[in-house]
Amino acid sequence: DAMVIQNPRYQVTQFGKPVTLSCSQTLNHNVMYWYQQKSSQAPKLLFHYYDKDFNNEADTPDNFQSRRPNTSFCFLDIRSPGLGDAAMYLCATSRDEGETQYFGPGTRLLVL
Amino acid sequence: ILNVEQSPQSLHVQEGDSTNFTCSFPSSNFYALHWYRWETAKSPEALFVMTLNGDEKKKGRISATLNTKEGYSYLYIKGSQPEDSATYLCAFPYGGSQGNLIFGKGTKLSVKP
């Protein structure tokens, strides 16, 4: 089945130690999104790619970076994780902007 | 700043009860409203995309209505089952029909057998 896959499902990192979360899709969708969801909060968009074009949200900290080497893969890099970055990170895809988004199961990040 | 509000925050019902909850969104410059269901340890799953005032959509025992003039949508579940237990999220695109989604915090539904 076509799907959105996120690895790992759980990630533990140390304060200040760079960490990379990965997302892959078999849907061949043009758009890939990264969301951050903290406990009891709404998922918040960090950035998205339309094909190779990167679109950063204005309030996304510089500590968060992303790479999309090809259509199928997208990575979220957190350069120096702080305790406040502990959250669920969701990846999603859509065929075009504004269309239904298809989500991965998320990676829960714990920062020690 | 656009705000999407959902109520209640959580809901506990018995199996067989019917239930409903609300999503409120800005009524100006409306393009669409999305509903998602997110079961624990699974991926959020799209339920409905609603675009027309007065629209009503149905998927099995779940249905949703839309009032764009007053800025709200209701999600109804008829005869709740334990497998309906999930967080139900609504989302509103900002900046146009191709805008990115602003999500509400969700309504967490627990259905007891």
Tab-separated table of C-alpha atoms in Angstrom:
chain	number	residue	atom	x	y	z
A	1	ASP	CA	0.000	0.000	0.000
A	2	ALA	CA	1.130	3.496	-0.768
A	3	MET	CA	1.978	5.292	2.404
A	4	VAL	CA	3.991	7.771	4.406
A	5	ILE	CA	6.674	6.216	6.578
A	6	GLN	CA	8.515	7.857	9.428
A	7	ASN	CA	11.601	6.509	11.143
A	8	PRO	CA	12.249	6.068	13.900
A	9	ARG	CA	8.912	6.056	15.775
A	10	TYR	CA	10.708	7.081	18.977
A	11	GLN	CA	13.948	9.016	19.183
A	12	VAL	CA	15.887	9.906	22.287
A	13	THR	CA	18.622	12.488	22.020
A	14	GLN	CA	20.748	14.524	24.367
A	15	PHE	CA	20.479	18.228	24.917
A	16	GLY	CA	22.460	19.946	22.176
A	17	LYS	CA	23.185	16.761	20.175
A	18	PRO	CA	22.076	17.047	16.525
A	19	VAL	CA	19.312	14.697	15.493
A	20	THR	CA	17.721	13.822	12.162
A	21	LEU	CA	14.217	12.504	11.633
A	22	SER	CA	13.284	10.910	8.344
A	23	CYS	CA	10.161	10.623	6.247
A	24	SER	CA	9.549	8.729	3.048
A	25	GLN	CA	6.506	8.412	0.818
A	26	THR	CA	5.375	6.053	-1.896
A	27	LEU	CA	2.521	8.293	-3.044
A	28	ASN	CA	4.677	10.311	-5.443
A	29	HIS	CA	3.168	13.502	-4.027
A	30	ASN	CA	4.629	16.889	-4.850
A	31	VAL	CA	4.308	18.400	-1.395
A	32	MET	CA	5.878	17.228	1.848
A	33	TYR	CA	5.255	18.869	5.221
A	34	TRP	CA	6.794	18.734	8.682
A	35	TYR	CA	4.636	19.482	11.724
A	36	GLN	CA	5.534	19.746	15.399
A	37	GLN	CA	2.953	18.801	17.988
A	38	LYS	CA	3.579	19.409	21.657
A	39	SER	CA	1.425	17.846	24.343
A	40	SER	CA	-2.225	19.042	24.218
A	41	GLN	CA	-1.382	21.509	21.456
A	42	ALA	CA	-2.406	21.703	17.823
A	43	PRO	CA	0.019	20.376	15.216
A	44	LYS	CA	2.085	23.342	14.038
A	45	LEU	CA	3.564	23.541	10.558
A	46	LEU	CA	7.337	24.033	10.556
A	47	PHE	CA	7.962	24.054	6.798
A	48	HIS	CA	7.031	22.345	3.593
A	49	TYR	CA	8.496	21.520	0.216
A	50	TYR	CA	6.682	21.872	-3.054
A	51	ASP	CA	8.860	19.632	-5.155
A	52	LYS	CA	12.304	21.132	-4.504
A	53	ASP	CA	11.045	24.528	-3.398
A	54	PHE	CA	11.460	25.015	0.339
A	55	ASN	CA	8.896	27.087	2.256
A	56	ASN	CA	9.738	27.984	5.820
A	57	GLU	CA	7.113	29.236	8.262
A	58	ALA	CA	8.016	32.650	9.651
A	59	ASP	CA	8.113	31.513	13.261
A	60	THR	CA	10.074	28.286	12.751
A	61	PRO	CA	13.311	28.533	14.757
A	62	ASP	CA	16.607	28.477	12.850
A	63	ASN	CA	17.502	25.402	14.872
A	64	PHE	CA	15.184	23.436	12.563
A	65	GLN	CA	16.332	22.626	9.044
A	66	SER	CA	15.027	20.350	6.342
A	67	ARG	CA	16.303	18.522	3.284
A	68	ARG	CA	14.472	16.878	0.433
A	69	PRO	CA	17.035	15.031	-1.714
A	70	ASN	CA	14.382	13.492	-3.971
A	71	THR	CA	10.616	13.156	-4.335
A	72	SER	CA	10.376	10.260	-1.904
A	73	PHE	CA	12.429	11.428	1.054
A	74	CYS	CA	12.383	14.397	3.375
A	75	PHE	CA	14.471	14.944	6.506
A	76	LEU	CA	14.066	17.132	9.547
A	77	ASP	CA	17.343	18.180	11.155
A	78	ILE	CA	17.410	19.693	14.618
A	79	ARG	CA	20.857	21.203	14.991
A	80	SER	CA	20.946	21.688	18.749
A	81	PRO	CA	17.883	20.190	20.427
A	82	GLY	CA	16.673	21.863	23.559
A	83	LEU	CA	14.338	20.474	26.184
A	84	GLY	CA	11.534	22.498	24.601
A	85	ASP	CA	11.917	20.621	21.322
A	86	ALA	CA	10.578	17.417	22.819
A	87	ALA	CA	7.433	16.757	20.839
A	88	MET	CA	5.725	14.580	18.271
A	89	TYR	CA	6.974	15.337	14.763
A	90	LEU	CA	4.564	14.527	11.960
A	91	CYS	CA	5.377	14.259	8.287
A	92	ALA	CA	2.620	14.634	5.712
A	93	THR	CA	2.302	14.697	1.951
A	94	SER	CA	-0.228	16.023	-0.529
A	95	ARG	CA	-0.513	15.851	-4.269
A	96	ASP	CA	-0.771	19.607	-4.496
A	97	GLU	CA	-0.943	22.489	-2.050
A	98	GLY	CA	-4.365	22.794	-0.439
A	99	GLU	CA	-5.292	19.191	-1.073
A	100	THR	CA	-5.893	16.427	1.455
A	101	GLN	CA	-2.780	15.601	3.421
A	102	TYR	CA	-1.611	12.064	4.132
A	103	PHE	CA	0.272	11.630	7.363
A	104	GLY	CA	2.921	9.341	8.702
A	105	PRO	CA	2.574	7.928	12.222
A	106	GLY	CA	4.968	10.485	13.650
A	107	THR	CA	8.275	10.378	15.523
A	108	ARG	CA	8.160	11.143	19.207
A	109	LEU	CA	11.336	12.974	20.214
A	110	LEU	CA	12.604	12.966	23.760
A	111	VAL	CA	15.451	15.307	24.737
A	112	LEU	CA	17.433	14.407	27.844
B	1	ILE	CA	-3.786	35.604	13.749
B	2	LEU	CA	-6.135	32.873	12.545
B	3	ASN	CA	-7.498	30.586	15.211
B	4	VAL	CA	-9.209	27.224	14.934
B	5	GLU	CA	-11.017	26.211	18.103
B	6	GLN	CA	-12.350	22.789	18.957
B	7	SER	CA	-14.650	21.821	21.787
B	8	PRO	CA	-14.834	19.944	23.975
B	9	GLN	CA	-11.174	19.139	24.531
B	10	SER	CA	-12.094	15.599	25.583
B	11	LEU	CA	-15.181	13.474	25.710
B	12	HIS	CA	-15.979	10.173	27.402
B	13	VAL	CA	-19.030	8.240	26.229
B	14	GLN	CA	-20.445	4.746	26.555
B	15	GLU	CA	-20.612	2.353	23.645
B	16	GLY	CA	-23.805	3.011	21.719
B	17	ASP	CA	-24.056	6.694	22.657
B	18	SER	CA	-24.213	9.230	19.894
B	19	THR	CA	-21.972	12.226	20.247
B	20	ASN	CA	-20.939	15.416	18.529
B	21	PHE	CA	-18.275	18.050	18.782
B	22	THR	CA	-17.497	21.423	17.290
B	23	CYS	CA	-14.870	23.141	15.225
B	24	SER	CA	-14.931	26.951	15.000
B	25	PHE	CA	-12.950	28.819	12.372
B	26	PRO	CA	-12.757	32.306	10.838
B	27	SER	CA	-15.843	32.876	8.706
B	28	SER	CA	-14.214	35.396	6.371
B	29	ASN	CA	-12.279	34.228	3.306
B	30	PHE	CA	-13.440	30.649	3.685
B	31	TYR	CA	-11.997	28.051	1.329
B	32	ALA	CA	-12.332	24.657	2.971
B	33	LEU	CA	-12.418	22.796	6.239
B	34	HIS	CA	-10.655	19.484	6.818
B	35	TRP	CA	-11.494	16.842	9.426
B	36	TYR	CA	-8.940	14.198	10.466
B	37	ARG	CA	-9.101	11.251	12.836
B	38	TRP	CA	-5.976	10.314	14.778
B	39	GLU	CA	-5.971	7.003	16.595
B	40	THR	CA	-3.259	6.397	19.156
B	41	ALA	CA	-0.042	5.011	17.647
B	42	LYS	CA	-1.402	5.424	14.107
B	43	SER	CA	-1.251	8.075	11.397
B	44	PRO	CA	-3.812	10.882	11.303
B	45	GLU	CA	-6.352	9.925	8.645
B	46	ALA	CA	-8.396	12.301	6.515
B	47	LEU	CA	-12.144	12.048	7.097
B	48	PHE	CA	-13.704	14.903	5.157
B	49	VAL	CA	-12.885	18.010	3.178
B	50	MET	CA	-15.828	20.388	3.227
B	51	THR	CA	-16.121	23.371	0.963
B	52	LEU	CA	-19.753	24.490	0.598
B	53	ASN	CA	-21.970	26.232	3.139
B	54	GLY	CA	-24.646	23.794	4.280
B	55	ASP	CA	-22.569	20.855	3.116
B	56	GLU	CA	-23.100	17.577	4.903
B	57	LYS	CA	-20.754	14.623	4.458
B	58	LYS	CA	-21.057	11.098	5.757
B	59	LYS	CA	-18.712	8.149	6.200
B	60	GLY	CA	-20.326	5.191	7.885
B	61	ARG	CA	-21.558	6.335	11.290
B	62	ILE	CA	-19.626	9.591	11.126
B	63	SER	CA	-21.068	12.710	9.539
B	64	ALA	CA	-20.132	16.371	9.440
B	65	THR	CA	-21.957	19.593	8.708
B	66	LEU	CA	-20.621	22.990	7.732
B	67	ASN	CA	-21.792	26.555	8.334
B	68	THR	CA	-19.377	28.934	6.649
B	69	LYS	CA	-21.369	32.063	7.443
B	70	GLU	CA	-21.083	31.617	11.181
B	71	GLY	CA	-17.785	29.734	11.059
B	72	TYR	CA	-18.430	26.321	12.548
B	73	SER	CA	-18.560	22.661	11.666
B	74	TYR	CA	-20.051	19.820	13.674
B	75	LEU	CA	-18.827	16.237	13.631
B	76	TYR	CA	-21.400	13.615	14.660
B	77	ILE	CA	-20.813	9.998	15.552
B	78	LYS	CA	-23.915	7.827	15.718
B	79	GLY	CA	-23.835	4.802	18.026
B	80	SER	CA	-20.208	5.227	19.159
B	81	GLN	CA	-18.043	2.123	19.218
B	82	PRO	CA	-14.745	1.566	21.074
B	83	GLU	CA	-12.919	1.694	17.743
B	84	ASP	CA	-14.110	5.295	17.347
B	85	SER	CA	-11.814	6.277	20.221
B	86	ALA	CA	-9.385	8.774	18.734
B	87	THR	CA	-8.514	12.440	18.582
B	88	TYR	CA	-10.546	14.298	15.978
B	89	LEU	CA	-8.758	17.274	14.435
B	90	CYS	CA	-10.128	19.974	12.212
B	91	ALA	CA	-7.963	22.212	10.050
B	92	PHE	CA	-8.486	25.392	8.080
B	93	PRO	CA	-6.291	26.554	5.182
B	94	TYR	CA	-5.090	30.106	5.461
B	95	GLY	CA	-3.920	32.390	2.724
B	96	GLY	CA	-6.088	30.940	0.000
B	97	SER	CA	-7.385	27.669	-1.391
B	98	GLN	CA	-3.852	26.346	-1.625
B	99	GLY	CA	-2.882	27.640	1.774
B	100	ASN	CA	-1.260	25.651	4.517
B	101	LEU	CA	-3.449	24.169	7.220
B	102	ILE	CA	-3.956	25.588	10.677
B	103	PHE	CA	-5.076	22.815	12.998
B	104	GLY	CA	-7.216	22.919	16.096
B	105	LYS	CA	-6.051	21.161	19.253
B	106	GLY	CA	-8.512	18.350	18.650
B	107	THR	CA	-11.251	16.611	20.575
B	108	LYS	CA	-10.128	13.396	22.252
B	109	LEU	CA	-12.962	10.866	22.248
B	110	SER	CA	-12.936	7.805	24.494
B	111	VAL	CA	-15.674	5.209	24.024
B	112	LYS	CA	-16.070	2.733	26.866
B	113	PRO	CA	-17.393	-0.750	26.081
